[in-house]
Amino acid sequence: MCQSWQARIIDQQKYRPNDNRTAWQVDRSRIIHAAAFRRLQAKTQIMGIGLNDFYRTRLTHSLEVAQIGSGLLRHLKKQHPNFSHFPSGSLLETLCLAHDIGHPPFGHGGEIALNYMMREHGGFEGNAQTLRIVSKLEPYSNGYGMNLTRRTLLGFIKYPAFIDDLWHTIPPLSEQRSFIKADHWRPAKGLYKDDKDVFDWIVAPLSKNDQHILSRHYNVDEFRAKTHYKSIDSAIMELADDIAYAVHDLEDAIATEVLTLADWQNHALTQLQALNSPWLTTHLSSITARLFSHHEYERKDAIGELVNTFIIHANLVVQNADFESEILQYTVSLPDEFASILNVLKHFVFKRLIREPKMQQVEFKGQNLLIELFSAFASDPMRLLPETTQEMWLNAHQQGDNAMRIICDYLSGMSDEYAYKTYQRLFLPSA
């Protein structure tokens, strides 16, 4: 079983004399040297790039997720020394570094735009695009992406079912589109049917029982369903991502005075005080004072304390005893007390920062820009797409594959700035 999880979809014979790296270390190297990873430096995390050199991009966010993930893994291994199915440090770092490489320009606005334009062609979703990039698009191999190990690929799959099965009700569409309602077009979180061959290969070592349980899902609203389970590797990565989002993005907003002490007191503080948390009873007033201190080192100290608190309270738990594979049977989670604290912080960042009207106006602008770009390229792909992308589009079209996915791949790989420049070139007379 161990050998099957270290297998790669194709056997590439590389001349690497005296290369003593493990399979997981090779995967990490391929991520770090990938163009898709470098592009994260030019993609928005929450705030606009170029407005202030303090803001986190998706690249710096991913580095922080990797750091937190490493801390979680060290803690869990110390707490459970007899559990032999944890990922290696290199494997987990690979997942954390690359977890966002499938996200398009303009954040969630870009994701909504591409999902809307792909509504009849399998949808779009950032995590699905991550798997597609590492397994097919990144040109380390001919058609097999970075050719990563099977367990690494499984770790990238946070939602192990197909969008076609999860997006059970596509919203009605007006023939005269003006502007779309974002909440209707938020993507179902899953995988593309276009990548079914890769998914089937990844889960091949699992029993039929495990494959069946893994694909279970439930309805979350009138449009979408969501899966229940993921591998332990993916669960650790996701918790690290949640901590970075809730704590480090909060730091960005406070440091740049986008979120004020009054915002904190009127929204987050009241919710935190309502929790039945002994830890907060002891630490909340001190955390608040340091977060909004005039001294940056005090804010940094509070941020570090919050991150450490979430790390040291993480637990290894059974997510479903019916799984036969240990990497699926177990997951990582926080006790209710600390899960509630993390959720309040995440909601505070979401409500007061991401959903703030000015931020939503910027997201709306990017959303509509991508819709216009997609419409233009789809209207005449053999004229407007770059030559290499034209060739891929033509091959897909001739073979009866999903040619619209090629246009989507091209647009989703753009940085925010490159998308702006492309729009100017196509539509603005002054460009």
mmCIF file of C-alpha atoms in Angstrom, residues 78 84 109 171 263 384:
data_model
loop_
_atom_site.group_PDB
_atom_site.id
_atom_site.type_symbol
_atom_site.label_atom_id
_atom_site.label_comp_id
_atom_site.label_asym_id
_atom_site.label_seq_id
_atom_site.Cartn_x
_atom_site.Cartn_y
_atom_site.Cartn_z
ATOM 1 C CA LYS A 78 3.974 14.346 19.576
ATOM 2 C CA SER A 84 2.039 5.708 11.783
ATOM 3 C CA GLY A 109 -15.309 37.279 -7.775
ATOM 4 C CA PRO A 171 -30.032 28.879 -11.466
ATOM 5 C CA ASP A 263 -15.343 47.146 14.658
ATOM 6 C CA LEU A 384 -7.756 35.671 -29.951
#
